[in-house]
Amino acid sequence: MNIIVCIKQVPDPEGPPGSYVINPALNRVEARGIPPVLSLFDENALEAALRIKDTLTHDEVKITVMSMGTRISGAVLQKALAAGADELVKIEDGALESATLDSHATASALASAIRKKGKYDLIFTGRQAADWNAGQVGIGIARFLGIPAVTLAGKVTIKDGHAVVERVTPRGYEVVRTPLPSLIAVSNEVGALRYPTMMQRREAKHKPVTSWSTADIGLYGNPETRLVVKGFFVREMRQGRCEIIEGDTAATAGLNLAQRLMHDGVISP
Amino acid sequence: MSEGAVTVLVELTEEKGIEPVSRECLAMAGKIAGACGTKLAAVVMGNAIGDAAGEVSRYDIDTVYTLDHPLLECYESELYEAAFLQFYTIARPCGILMGHTLLSIDLAPRIAFALGTSLVTDCTGFEYGAEGLCFIKPVYSGNIYASLLIRGEPFMATIRLKSEEPALPSQKRHVEIVRVPVELDRTGAAIEVLERVVGENRGADLQSADIVVAGGRGIGSAEGFELLKNLAGMLGGAVGASRPPCDLGWVSPAIQVGQTGGIVSPSVYIAVGISGSMQHIAGMAGAKTVVAVNKDPAATIFKIADYGVVGDFREVMPAFTGAIRDRRKGGTTQGNRT
């Protein structure tokens, strides 16, 4: 079984406020002082693929991670190989600057790369990327490849040549069955990406890495986009006006906090 | 822009009432229609939804379209997409708004790709200027907003809950109800629903809760969350969490608050052992009052909180909870207090 997991590198969304700066000249947002990481839901997507590999012991499962962009960090993608992916395909090109690509262009380019890769039974993506949170690329890839897409996956197993997916719903979850090949967009309910051992980290350095340019996947010129960024602006989320409630001990401070909140009508007594 | 109406997909609750976020969409779509000089319509999808369509027709809109079919009883990706595209062919809306919900997260991109147009998801507003209609959405964990122009028709956007005052019923114009003939069967559907399971996803309770007690990495364990559950239970609130406790398996990912989890806007948000990453703050910045308990005085959460205690939550929270419980007990036994 061949599984392709699309992963994206983003500035760490767990970074402190003020980590992002608007560059008006280039009309884009730049991260300052925070490292790139794998987008959160893409880590969940890789974990979903690895769990299938764990359970399908009678079948050889090959996991290819695929990443697209400019200036892709080797260290970030090594993590995916160390966690258990078998190979990495990078599509790296100046024309693939994530800040200037919309979901349509991204999905179209990834679908071209997947077609070039050829054999696949399952394609995983995260439900949305942690920078723009658009949540459209998975469905777009499936549309361009002409295969079914299942979103909001909380658990994925393989049974009788189908993928069985637990989808998150407003009241719980539903179990759906989709034929192979299908695309599955994964939510964090799948669970966090496993932590690689030292041995796996070392082995990861020897795993195959392929680099493609846009020409390799049949793209020429800048991809067509349908969304235009007209501008960015900052809106302060909240004012800082915190009143620290003191106390001789932490417990007294807790007591004082309760009394203060009831006094101020924040919590009804 | 085409002649068609700005159209809202109105989602129904279990009881076939109108989802609050859909009422917000009606309000926002009304403003957009006013700015663009187009009509305003709503579309309702489901099975036996005559009453719901009547309810929607009480709002200040021009047309209510109903897509009423037994196979639309529950949401299924391919069936809903097929039905919506049949509606599109008949009504030709100039724009489509949906609430940013678990349904539209799946449906809206399908429609956008099928129609070859573009979609802005999770918007909090719009602006209409010389260049046309732009939708505004938070990006990069929340305090930067992007204004995005859609090339292509119809324009499409999903709207985040609590972005707009919900519309109220008002009979200003004559509302036409149009029943769209829907032809559906399962033969073309690849995805089959085997089972629907109710429960365990407490995200919905969290979103509507007036008080949220949330824990972060500082809570340290699943057991630590019991303290927060006690407090939330006593206050009639819900328990939330930042990302680390969900990743570490201490609590269900369904209760994650943040840009990459659920967005909450309660009256009171009590953040315990949460340092305050940007993406977490993006999920709770709409709270009226924020209370922070953290042993690190330099934690970012204090920068956005209204009240704070610096200290170990294991000592602070039992005393805090106890003080409220005692006061409430005292209040009932003493009767009239002045």
Coordinates of C-alpha atoms in Angstrom, one line a residue:
Chain A
M1 CA 0.0 0.0 0.0
N2 CA 1.3 3.4 -1.0
I3 CA 0.4 6.4 1.2
I4 CA 1.2 10.0 0.5
V5 CA 1.1 12.5 3.3
C6 CA 1.2 16.2 2.3
I7 CA 2.9 18.2 5.0
K8 CA 3.7 21.9 5.3
Q9 CA 6.2 23.9 7.2
V10 CA 4.8 26.9 9.1
P11 CA 6.1 29.3 11.7
D12 CA 5.4 27.8 15.2
P13 CA 1.8 28.8 16.0
E14 CA 2.6 28.3 19.7
G15 CA 4.9 31.3 19.5
P16 CA 4.3 34.4 21.7
P17 CA 2.2 37.3 20.4
G18 CA 4.3 39.8 18.4
S19 CA 6.1 37.1 16.5
Y20 CA 4.6 38.2 13.2
V21 CA 5.4 41.4 11.3
I22 CA 3.6 42.8 8.3
N23 CA 5.9 43.6 5.4
P24 CA 3.8 46.1 3.4
A25 CA 6.3 46.4 0.6
L26 CA 5.9 42.7 -0.2
N27 CA 2.3 42.5 1.1
R28 CA 3.0 39.5 3.2
V29 CA 3.5 38.5 6.8
E30 CA 6.9 37.5 8.1
A31 CA 7.7 35.5 11.2
R32 CA 10.3 36.9 13.6
G33 CA 12.3 34.8 16.1
I34 CA 10.1 31.7 15.9
P35 CA 11.3 28.5 14.3
P36 CA 9.5 26.7 11.5
V37 CA 7.6 23.5 12.5
L38 CA 5.4 21.0 10.8
S39 CA 1.9 22.3 10.7
L40 CA -0.1 20.7 13.6
F41 CA -2.7 18.9 11.7
D42 CA -0.2 17.6 9.2
E43 CA 1.6 15.9 12.1
N44 CA -1.7 14.3 12.9
A45 CA -2.1 13.2 9.3
L46 CA 1.4 11.6 9.4
E47 CA 0.4 9.8 12.6
A48 CA -2.7 8.5 11.0
A49 CA -0.6 7.0 8.2
L50 CA 1.9 5.5 10.6
R51 CA -0.9 3.8 12.5
I52 CA -2.0 2.2 9.3
K53 CA 1.5 1.0 8.8
D54 CA 1.6 -0.3 12.3
T55 CA -1.5 -2.5 11.8
L56 CA -1.1 -3.7 8.2
T57 CA 1.7 -6.0 9.0
H58 CA 0.9 -8.5 6.2
D59 CA 1.1 -5.7 3.6
E60 CA 4.0 -3.6 2.8
V61 CA 3.1 0.0 3.5
K62 CA 5.2 2.8 2.1
I63 CA 4.7 6.3 3.3
T64 CA 5.9 9.2 1.2
V65 CA 5.8 12.7 2.7
M66 CA 5.5 15.4 0.2
S67 CA 6.1 19.1 0.9
M68 CA 6.0 22.1 -1.2
G69 CA 7.3 25.7 -0.8
T70 CA 10.3 27.9 -0.9
R71 CA 13.2 27.5 1.6
I72 CA 12.0 24.2 3.1
S73 CA 13.9 23.5 6.3
G74 CA 15.6 20.1 6.1
A75 CA 15.5 19.8 9.9
V76 CA 11.7 20.2 10.0
L77 CA 11.1 17.5 7.4
Q78 CA 13.7 15.2 8.9
K79 CA 11.3 14.9 11.8
A80 CA 8.7 13.3 9.5
L81 CA 11.3 10.8 8.3
A82 CA 12.4 10.1 11.8
A83 CA 8.9 9.5 13.0
G84 CA 8.6 6.7 10.4
A85 CA 7.9 8.1 6.9
D86 CA 9.9 6.1 4.3
E87 CA 10.8 8.9 1.8
L88 CA 10.5 12.6 1.3
V89 CA 9.5 14.4 -1.9
K90 CA 10.2 18.2 -1.9
I91 CA 8.8 20.5 -4.5
E92 CA 10.8 23.5 -4.0
D93 CA 10.7 26.6 -6.2
G94 CA 10.6 30.3 -5.9
A95 CA 7.2 30.3 -7.6
L96 CA 5.8 28.2 -4.8
E97 CA 5.9 30.9 -2.0
S98 CA 3.1 29.8 0.3
A99 CA 2.2 33.4 1.1
T100 CA 1.3 34.1 -2.5
L101 CA -0.5 30.8 -3.3
D102 CA -4.1 30.3 -2.6
S103 CA -5.8 27.0 -1.9
H104 CA -6.6 26.5 -5.6
A105 CA -3.0 27.0 -6.8
T106 CA -1.6 24.9 -3.9
A107 CA -4.1 22.0 -4.5
S108 CA -3.4 22.1 -8.2
A109 CA 0.3 21.9 -7.8
L110 CA 0.2 19.2 -5.2
A111 CA -2.1 17.1 -7.4
S112 CA 0.4 17.5 -10.3
A113 CA 3.2 16.3 -8.0
I114 CA 1.0 13.3 -6.8
R115 CA 0.3 12.4 -10.4
K116 CA 4.0 12.4 -11.2
K117 CA 4.6 10.3 -8.1
G118 CA 2.1 7.8 -9.6
K119 CA 1.0 5.0 -7.4
Y120 CA -1.1 5.8 -4.3
D121 CA -3.9 4.2 -2.3
L122 CA -4.4 6.9 0.3
I123 CA -3.5 10.6 0.4
F124 CA -3.5 12.3 3.8
T125 CA -3.5 16.0 4.5
G126 CA -4.1 17.9 7.7
R127 CA -7.6 19.4 8.0
Q128 CA -6.1 22.9 7.7
A129 CA -2.7 24.6 7.9
A130 CA -1.8 26.4 11.0
D131 CA -0.8 29.7 9.3
W132 CA -3.8 30.5 7.1
N133 CA -6.3 27.9 8.3
A134 CA -8.1 27.8 5.0
G135 CA -8.8 24.1 5.1
Q136 CA -9.4 23.6 1.4
V137 CA -6.3 22.0 -0.1
G138 CA -7.3 18.4 0.8
I139 CA -10.6 18.6 -1.0
G140 CA -9.0 20.5 -3.9
I141 CA -6.4 17.8 -4.4
A142 CA -9.1 15.1 -4.4
R143 CA -11.1 17.1 -6.9
F144 CA -8.1 17.5 -9.3
L145 CA -7.3 13.8 -9.0
G146 CA -10.9 12.7 -9.3
I147 CA -11.0 10.7 -6.1
P148 CA -13.3 10.8 -3.0
A149 CA -12.4 13.1 -0.1
V150 CA -13.3 12.5 3.6
T151 CA -12.6 15.4 5.9
L152 CA -12.4 15.9 9.7
A153 CA -11.0 12.4 10.2
G154 CA -10.5 11.4 13.9
K155 CA -9.5 7.8 13.2
V156 CA -8.6 5.9 10.1
T157 CA -8.3 2.1 9.6
I158 CA -8.2 -0.1 6.5
K159 CA -10.8 -2.9 6.0
D160 CA -11.7 -4.9 3.0
G161 CA -9.9 -2.6 0.6
H162 CA -11.6 0.4 1.9
A163 CA -10.7 3.1 4.4
V164 CA -13.0 3.3 7.4
V165 CA -13.0 6.8 8.9
E166 CA -14.4 8.2 12.0
R167 CA -15.5 11.7 11.2
V168 CA -15.9 14.4 13.8
T169 CA -19.5 15.6 13.9
P170 CA -21.2 18.3 16.1
R171 CA -22.7 15.7 18.3
G172 CA -20.0 13.0 18.3
Y173 CA -18.7 11.2 15.3
E174 CA -19.8 9.1 12.3
V175 CA -18.2 6.1 10.7
V176 CA -17.9 6.3 7.0
R177 CA -16.4 3.9 4.4
T178 CA -14.6 5.2 1.3
P179 CA -13.0 3.2 -1.5
L180 CA -9.2 3.3 -2.3
P181 CA -7.8 5.5 -3.5
S182 CA -9.2 8.3 -1.4
L183 CA -8.0 11.5 0.2
I184 CA -8.5 11.9 3.9
A185 CA -8.1 15.3 5.7
V186 CA -7.1 14.6 9.3
S187 CA -8.2 16.4 12.5
N188 CA -6.3 16.4 15.9
E189 CA -8.6 13.7 17.3
V190 CA -6.2 11.2 15.6
G191 CA -3.6 12.0 18.2
A192 CA -0.2 13.6 18.4
L193 CA 2.7 12.5 16.1
R194 CA 4.9 9.9 17.8
Y195 CA 8.3 10.8 19.2
P196 CA 11.2 9.3 17.3
T197 CA 14.0 7.4 19.1
M198 CA 17.6 8.4 18.7
M199 CA 18.1 5.4 16.4
Q200 CA 15.2 6.6 14.2
R201 CA 16.7 10.0 14.0
R202 CA 20.0 8.6 12.8
E203 CA 18.3 6.4 10.2
A204 CA 16.2 9.3 8.9
K205 CA 19.3 10.9 7.5
H206 CA 19.8 8.0 5.1
K207 CA 16.2 7.9 3.8
P208 CA 15.6 8.9 0.2
V209 CA 14.9 12.6 -0.5
T210 CA 13.8 13.7 -3.9
S211 CA 13.7 17.3 -5.0
W212 CA 11.4 18.5 -7.8
S213 CA 11.1 21.9 -9.4
T214 CA 7.8 23.3 -10.8
A215 CA 9.0 22.3 -14.3
D216 CA 9.3 18.7 -13.0
I217 CA 5.7 18.6 -12.1
G218 CA 4.6 20.3 -15.3
L219 CA 4.0 23.8 -13.9
Y220 CA 5.3 26.8 -15.8
G221 CA 5.2 30.4 -14.7
N222 CA 3.4 31.5 -11.6
P223 CA 0.4 29.4 -10.6
E224 CA -3.1 30.9 -11.2
T225 CA -4.6 32.3 -8.1
R226 CA -8.2 33.3 -7.4
L227 CA -7.7 35.1 -4.1
V228 CA -5.9 38.4 -3.9
V229 CA -4.5 39.7 -0.7
K230 CA -5.6 43.4 -0.5
G231 CA -3.8 44.0 2.7
F232 CA -3.0 43.0 6.3
F233 CA -3.7 44.8 9.5
V234 CA -3.2 44.2 13.2
R235 CA -6.1 44.2 15.6
E236 CA -5.1 44.1 19.3
M237 CA -6.9 41.1 20.7
R238 CA -7.3 42.4 24.2
Q239 CA -5.9 45.2 26.3
G240 CA -3.4 44.4 29.0
R241 CA -4.8 45.6 32.2
C242 CA -4.4 42.7 34.5
E243 CA -4.8 43.2 38.2
I244 CA -2.8 40.7 40.2
I245 CA -4.6 39.6 43.3
E246 CA -2.2 39.0 46.1
G247 CA -2.3 36.9 49.3
D248 CA 0.1 35.7 52.0
T249 CA -0.1 32.2 50.5
A250 CA -1.2 30.9 47.1
A251 CA -4.4 29.6 48.8
T252 CA -5.2 33.0 50.3
A253 CA -4.6 34.6 46.9
G254 CA -7.2 32.1 45.5
L255 CA -9.6 33.0 48.3
N256 CA -9.1 36.7 47.6
L257 CA -9.6 36.2 43.9
A258 CA -12.9 34.4 44.5
Q259 CA -14.1 37.2 46.8
R260 CA -13.0 39.9 44.3
L261 CA -14.7 38.2 41.4
M262 CA -17.9 37.9 43.3
H263 CA -17.6 41.5 44.6
D264 CA -17.1 42.8 41.0
G265 CA -20.1 40.7 39.8
V266 CA -17.9 38.7 37.4
I267 CA -19.1 35.5 39.1
S268 CA -22.5 35.5 40.8
P269 CA -22.2 34.7 44.5
Chain B
M1 CA -21.4 41.2 -10.3
S2 CA -24.3 39.0 -11.6
E3 CA -28.0 39.6 -11.0
G4 CA -28.3 36.8 -8.4
A5 CA -28.9 37.3 -4.7
V6 CA -26.4 37.1 -1.9
T7 CA -27.4 33.8 -0.5
V8 CA -27.0 32.3 3.0
L9 CA -27.0 28.6 3.6
V10 CA -29.1 28.4 6.8
E11 CA -28.2 25.5 9.0
L12 CA -30.8 24.0 11.3
T13 CA -30.4 22.8 14.8
E14 CA -31.5 19.3 16.0
E15 CA -34.9 20.8 16.7
K16 CA -35.0 22.3 13.2
G17 CA -34.5 25.8 14.5
I18 CA -32.0 28.2 13.0
E19 CA -28.4 28.0 14.1
P20 CA -27.2 31.2 15.7
V21 CA -24.3 31.5 13.3
S22 CA -26.7 31.3 10.4
R23 CA -28.6 34.3 11.9
E24 CA -25.2 36.1 12.0
C25 CA -24.7 35.2 8.3
L26 CA -28.1 36.6 7.4
A27 CA -27.2 39.9 9.1
M28 CA -23.8 40.1 7.3
A29 CA -25.3 39.0 4.0
G30 CA -27.9 41.7 4.4
K31 CA -25.2 44.3 4.7
I32 CA -23.3 42.9 1.8
A33 CA -26.4 42.9 -0.4
G34 CA -27.1 46.5 0.7
A35 CA -23.6 47.5 -0.3
C36 CA -23.6 45.6 -3.6
G37 CA -27.2 46.5 -4.4
T38 CA -28.3 42.9 -4.8
K39 CA -31.1 40.8 -3.3
L40 CA -30.8 38.6 -0.2
A41 CA -31.8 35.0 -0.2
A42 CA -31.6 32.0 2.1
V43 CA -31.3 28.3 1.3
V44 CA -32.4 25.6 3.7
M45 CA -31.4 21.9 3.2
G46 CA -32.9 18.9 4.9
N47 CA -35.8 16.5 5.1
A48 CA -39.3 17.7 5.9
I49 CA -38.1 21.2 6.5
G50 CA -41.3 23.1 5.7
D51 CA -41.6 24.6 9.2
A52 CA -38.0 25.6 9.2
A53 CA -38.5 27.4 5.9
G54 CA -41.4 29.2 7.4
E55 CA -39.3 30.2 10.3
V56 CA -36.5 31.5 7.9
S57 CA -39.2 33.5 5.9
R58 CA -39.8 35.6 9.0
Y59 CA -36.4 37.4 8.4
D60 CA -35.9 40.4 6.2
I61 CA -35.0 38.6 3.0
D62 CA -36.3 38.3 -0.5
T63 CA -36.4 34.6 -1.2
V64 CA -36.2 31.3 0.8
Y65 CA -35.1 28.3 -1.3
T66 CA -35.8 24.9 0.2
L67 CA -34.0 21.7 -0.8
D68 CA -36.2 19.2 0.8
H69 CA -35.4 15.5 0.2
P70 CA -35.4 12.3 2.3
L71 CA -31.7 11.8 1.5
L72 CA -30.8 15.2 3.0
E73 CA -32.0 14.1 6.5
C74 CA -28.4 14.0 7.7
Y75 CA -25.4 15.6 6.2
E76 CA -23.5 13.5 3.7
S77 CA -20.8 15.2 1.6
E78 CA -21.6 14.0 -1.8
L79 CA -25.4 14.2 -1.5
Y80 CA -25.3 17.7 -0.1
E81 CA -22.9 18.9 -2.7
A82 CA -25.0 17.4 -5.5
A83 CA -28.2 19.0 -4.1
F84 CA -26.5 22.4 -3.6
L85 CA -25.2 22.4 -7.1
Q86 CA -28.7 21.8 -8.4
F87 CA -29.9 24.8 -6.4
Y88 CA -27.0 26.8 -7.8
T89 CA -28.0 26.1 -11.4
I90 CA -31.5 27.3 -10.8
A91 CA -30.9 30.3 -8.5
R92 CA -27.5 31.5 -9.7
P93 CA -26.6 33.4 -6.5
C94 CA -23.9 36.1 -6.9
G95 CA -22.4 35.1 -3.5
I96 CA -22.8 32.4 -0.9
L97 CA -22.3 32.7 2.8
M98 CA -22.2 29.9 5.3
G99 CA -21.4 29.7 9.1
H100 CA -18.0 28.3 9.7
T101 CA -19.2 25.0 11.1
L102 CA -18.3 21.3 10.9
L103 CA -20.8 21.1 8.0
S104 CA -19.4 24.0 6.0
I105 CA -15.8 23.0 6.6
D106 CA -16.6 20.0 4.4
L107 CA -19.2 21.4 2.1
A108 CA -18.0 24.9 1.2
P109 CA -14.7 23.9 -0.4
R110 CA -16.5 21.2 -2.4
I111 CA -18.9 23.7 -3.8
A112 CA -16.1 26.2 -4.5
F113 CA -14.0 23.7 -6.4
A114 CA -17.0 22.4 -8.3
L115 CA -18.0 25.9 -9.4
G116 CA -14.4 26.9 -10.1
T117 CA -14.6 29.9 -7.8
S118 CA -12.9 30.9 -4.6
L119 CA -13.7 30.7 -1.0
V120 CA -12.5 32.5 2.1
T121 CA -13.1 30.4 5.2
D122 CA -13.4 31.4 8.9
C123 CA -14.1 35.1 8.2
T124 CA -14.9 37.7 10.8
G125 CA -16.0 40.5 8.5
F126 CA -16.0 42.1 5.1
E127 CA -15.2 45.4 3.5
Y128 CA -16.6 46.9 0.4
G129 CA -14.5 49.4 -1.5
A130 CA -13.5 50.7 -4.9
E131 CA -12.0 47.3 -5.8
G132 CA -15.0 45.3 -4.7
L133 CA -15.9 43.0 -1.9
C134 CA -13.2 41.7 0.4
F135 CA -13.5 39.3 3.2
I136 CA -11.5 39.6 6.4
K137 CA -10.0 36.7 8.2
P138 CA -7.6 36.2 11.1
V139 CA -4.3 34.5 9.9
Y140 CA -1.0 33.5 11.6
S141 CA -2.5 32.6 14.9
G142 CA -4.9 35.4 15.2
N143 CA -3.8 39.0 15.7
I144 CA -3.0 39.7 12.1
Y145 CA -6.0 40.0 9.7
A146 CA -5.9 39.6 6.0
S147 CA -8.3 41.3 3.6
L148 CA -9.0 39.1 0.6
L149 CA -10.5 39.9 -2.7
I150 CA -12.2 37.0 -4.6
R151 CA -11.7 36.7 -8.3
G152 CA -14.5 34.6 -9.7
E153 CA -18.2 34.2 -9.1
P154 CA -20.0 33.4 -7.0
F155 CA -18.0 34.8 -4.1
M156 CA -18.0 32.4 -1.2
A157 CA -17.2 32.8 2.5
T158 CA -17.7 31.0 5.8
I159 CA -18.3 33.2 8.8
R160 CA -17.0 32.6 12.3
L161 CA -19.5 32.5 15.2
K162 CA -19.8 35.8 17.1
S163 CA -18.6 37.9 14.2
E164 CA -21.8 39.8 13.7
E165 CA -25.0 40.6 15.7
P166 CA -27.5 37.9 14.7
A167 CA -30.4 39.0 12.5
L168 CA -33.8 39.2 14.2
P169 CA -37.1 38.3 12.5
S170 CA -38.8 41.3 10.9
Q171 CA -41.4 41.3 8.2
K172 CA -40.2 44.2 6.0
R173 CA -40.6 42.7 2.6
H174 CA -42.7 40.0 0.9
V175 CA -40.7 36.8 1.1
E176 CA -41.0 34.3 -1.6
I177 CA -40.6 30.6 -0.7
V178 CA -39.2 28.5 -3.6
R179 CA -39.1 24.8 -3.4
V180 CA -36.2 23.6 -5.5
P181 CA -36.8 20.3 -7.2
V182 CA -34.0 18.0 -6.0
E183 CA -33.1 14.8 -7.8
L184 CA -30.9 12.6 -5.7
D185 CA -29.9 9.0 -5.4
R186 CA -26.9 7.2 -3.9
T187 CA -25.7 5.6 -7.1
G188 CA -22.9 8.2 -7.7
A189 CA -21.8 8.3 -4.0
A190 CA -18.5 6.7 -3.2
I191 CA -18.6 7.4 0.5
E192 CA -21.0 5.4 2.7
V193 CA -22.0 6.3 6.2
L194 CA -22.0 3.1 8.3
E195 CA -22.9 4.5 11.7
R196 CA -23.6 7.7 13.6
V197 CA -22.5 7.9 17.2
V198 CA -23.7 10.6 19.7
G199 CA -21.5 11.8 22.6
E200 CA -18.0 12.5 23.6
N201 CA -17.7 15.6 21.4
R202 CA -18.2 18.3 24.0
G203 CA -17.0 21.1 21.7
A204 CA -20.6 22.2 21.3
D205 CA -21.2 22.7 25.0
L206 CA -18.0 24.6 25.3
Q207 CA -19.0 27.0 22.5
S208 CA -22.2 28.0 24.2
A209 CA -20.9 28.0 27.8
D210 CA -21.1 31.3 29.7
I211 CA -18.2 30.4 31.9
V212 CA -15.2 28.4 30.7
V213 CA -12.5 26.9 33.0
A214 CA -9.5 26.0 30.9
G215 CA -6.3 24.2 31.7
G216 CA -2.9 24.1 30.0
R217 CA 0.3 22.3 30.2
G218 CA 0.8 23.5 33.8
I219 CA -2.0 21.3 35.0
G220 CA 0.4 18.4 34.6
S221 CA -2.0 15.4 34.3
A222 CA -5.5 14.1 33.6
E223 CA -6.1 14.0 37.3
G224 CA -5.2 17.7 37.6
F225 CA -8.2 18.5 35.3
E226 CA -10.5 17.0 37.9
L227 CA -10.0 20.2 40.0
L228 CA -11.1 22.3 37.0
K229 CA -14.1 20.0 36.3
N230 CA -15.2 20.5 39.9
L231 CA -15.1 24.2 39.5
A232 CA -16.7 24.2 36.1
G233 CA -19.5 22.0 37.4
M234 CA -20.2 24.3 40.4
L235 CA -20.2 27.4 38.2
G236 CA -22.4 25.7 35.5
G237 CA -19.6 26.2 33.0
A238 CA -17.6 24.0 30.7
V239 CA -14.0 22.8 30.8
G240 CA -11.6 23.8 28.0
A241 CA -7.9 23.2 27.3
S242 CA -5.0 24.6 25.4
R243 CA -3.3 22.4 22.9
P244 CA -0.7 20.6 25.1
P245 CA -3.2 18.7 27.4
C246 CA -5.1 17.5 24.3
D247 CA -1.9 16.3 22.5
L248 CA -0.7 14.7 25.7
G249 CA -4.0 12.8 26.1
W250 CA -5.0 14.3 29.4
V251 CA -8.3 15.5 27.9
S252 CA -10.3 15.0 24.7
P253 CA -9.1 17.1 21.7
A254 CA -12.8 18.1 21.3
I255 CA -12.4 20.6 24.1
Q256 CA -9.3 22.4 22.7
V257 CA -9.6 26.1 22.6
G258 CA -7.5 28.1 20.1
Q259 CA -7.1 29.1 16.5
T260 CA -6.6 25.4 15.6
G261 CA -9.3 24.2 18.0
G262 CA -12.6 25.9 19.0
I263 CA -13.2 29.6 19.3
V264 CA -15.0 30.6 22.5
S265 CA -16.4 33.9 23.6
P266 CA -17.8 33.3 27.1
S267 CA -18.5 36.0 29.8
V268 CA -15.8 34.6 31.9
Y269 CA -12.7 32.6 30.8
I270 CA -10.6 31.2 33.7
A271 CA -7.2 30.2 32.3
V272 CA -5.3 27.9 34.7
G273 CA -1.7 26.8 34.0
I274 CA -1.9 28.3 30.5
S275 CA 1.1 30.3 29.4
G276 CA -0.8 32.0 26.6
S277 CA 0.5 31.1 23.1
M278 CA -0.8 33.3 20.3
Q279 CA -2.9 30.6 18.8
H280 CA -4.6 29.9 22.2
I281 CA -5.3 33.5 22.8
A282 CA -6.8 33.7 19.3
G283 CA -9.4 31.2 20.5
M284 CA -10.5 33.0 23.6
A285 CA -9.8 36.7 23.2
G286 CA -13.5 37.4 22.7
A287 CA -14.2 36.5 26.4
K288 CA -15.6 39.4 28.3
T289 CA -13.5 38.8 31.4
V290 CA -10.3 36.8 31.5
V291 CA -8.9 35.4 34.8
A292 CA -5.5 33.8 34.8
V293 CA -3.8 31.6 37.4
N294 CA -0.2 30.7 36.6
K295 CA 2.9 30.2 38.7
D296 CA 5.1 32.1 36.2
P297 CA 4.6 35.9 36.7
A298 CA 6.0 36.4 33.2
A299 CA 3.4 34.2 31.5
T300 CA 1.9 35.9 28.4
I301 CA -1.6 35.2 29.6
F302 CA -1.3 37.9 32.3
K303 CA -0.8 40.5 29.5
I304 CA -4.3 39.9 28.2
A305 CA -6.0 38.9 31.5
D306 CA -8.2 41.2 33.7
Y307 CA -7.5 39.4 37.0
G308 CA -4.6 37.2 37.8
V309 CA -3.1 35.2 40.6
V310 CA 0.6 34.2 40.5
G311 CA 0.8 30.8 42.3
D312 CA 0.5 27.0 42.0
F313 CA -2.9 26.1 40.8
R314 CA -3.0 23.1 43.2
E315 CA -3.1 25.6 46.1
V316 CA -5.0 28.4 44.4
M317 CA -7.9 26.5 42.9
P318 CA -9.2 24.5 45.9
A319 CA -9.3 27.7 47.9
F320 CA -10.9 29.6 45.0
T321 CA -13.5 26.9 44.5
G322 CA -14.1 26.5 48.2
A323 CA -14.6 30.3 48.7
I324 CA -17.4 30.4 46.1
R325 CA -19.0 27.2 47.4
D326 CA -19.0 28.6 50.9
R327 CA -20.5 31.9 49.9
R328 CA -23.2 30.2 47.9
K329 CA -24.1 27.9 50.8
G330 CA -24.0 30.8 53.1
G331 CA -26.3 32.7 50.8
T332 CA -29.0 30.1 50.8
T333 CA -29.0 29.3 54.6
Q334 CA -28.9 32.9 55.6
G335 CA -31.8 33.9 53.4
N336 CA -32.1 37.6 53.0
R337 CA -28.8 39.3 53.3
T338 CA -28.3 43.0 53.0

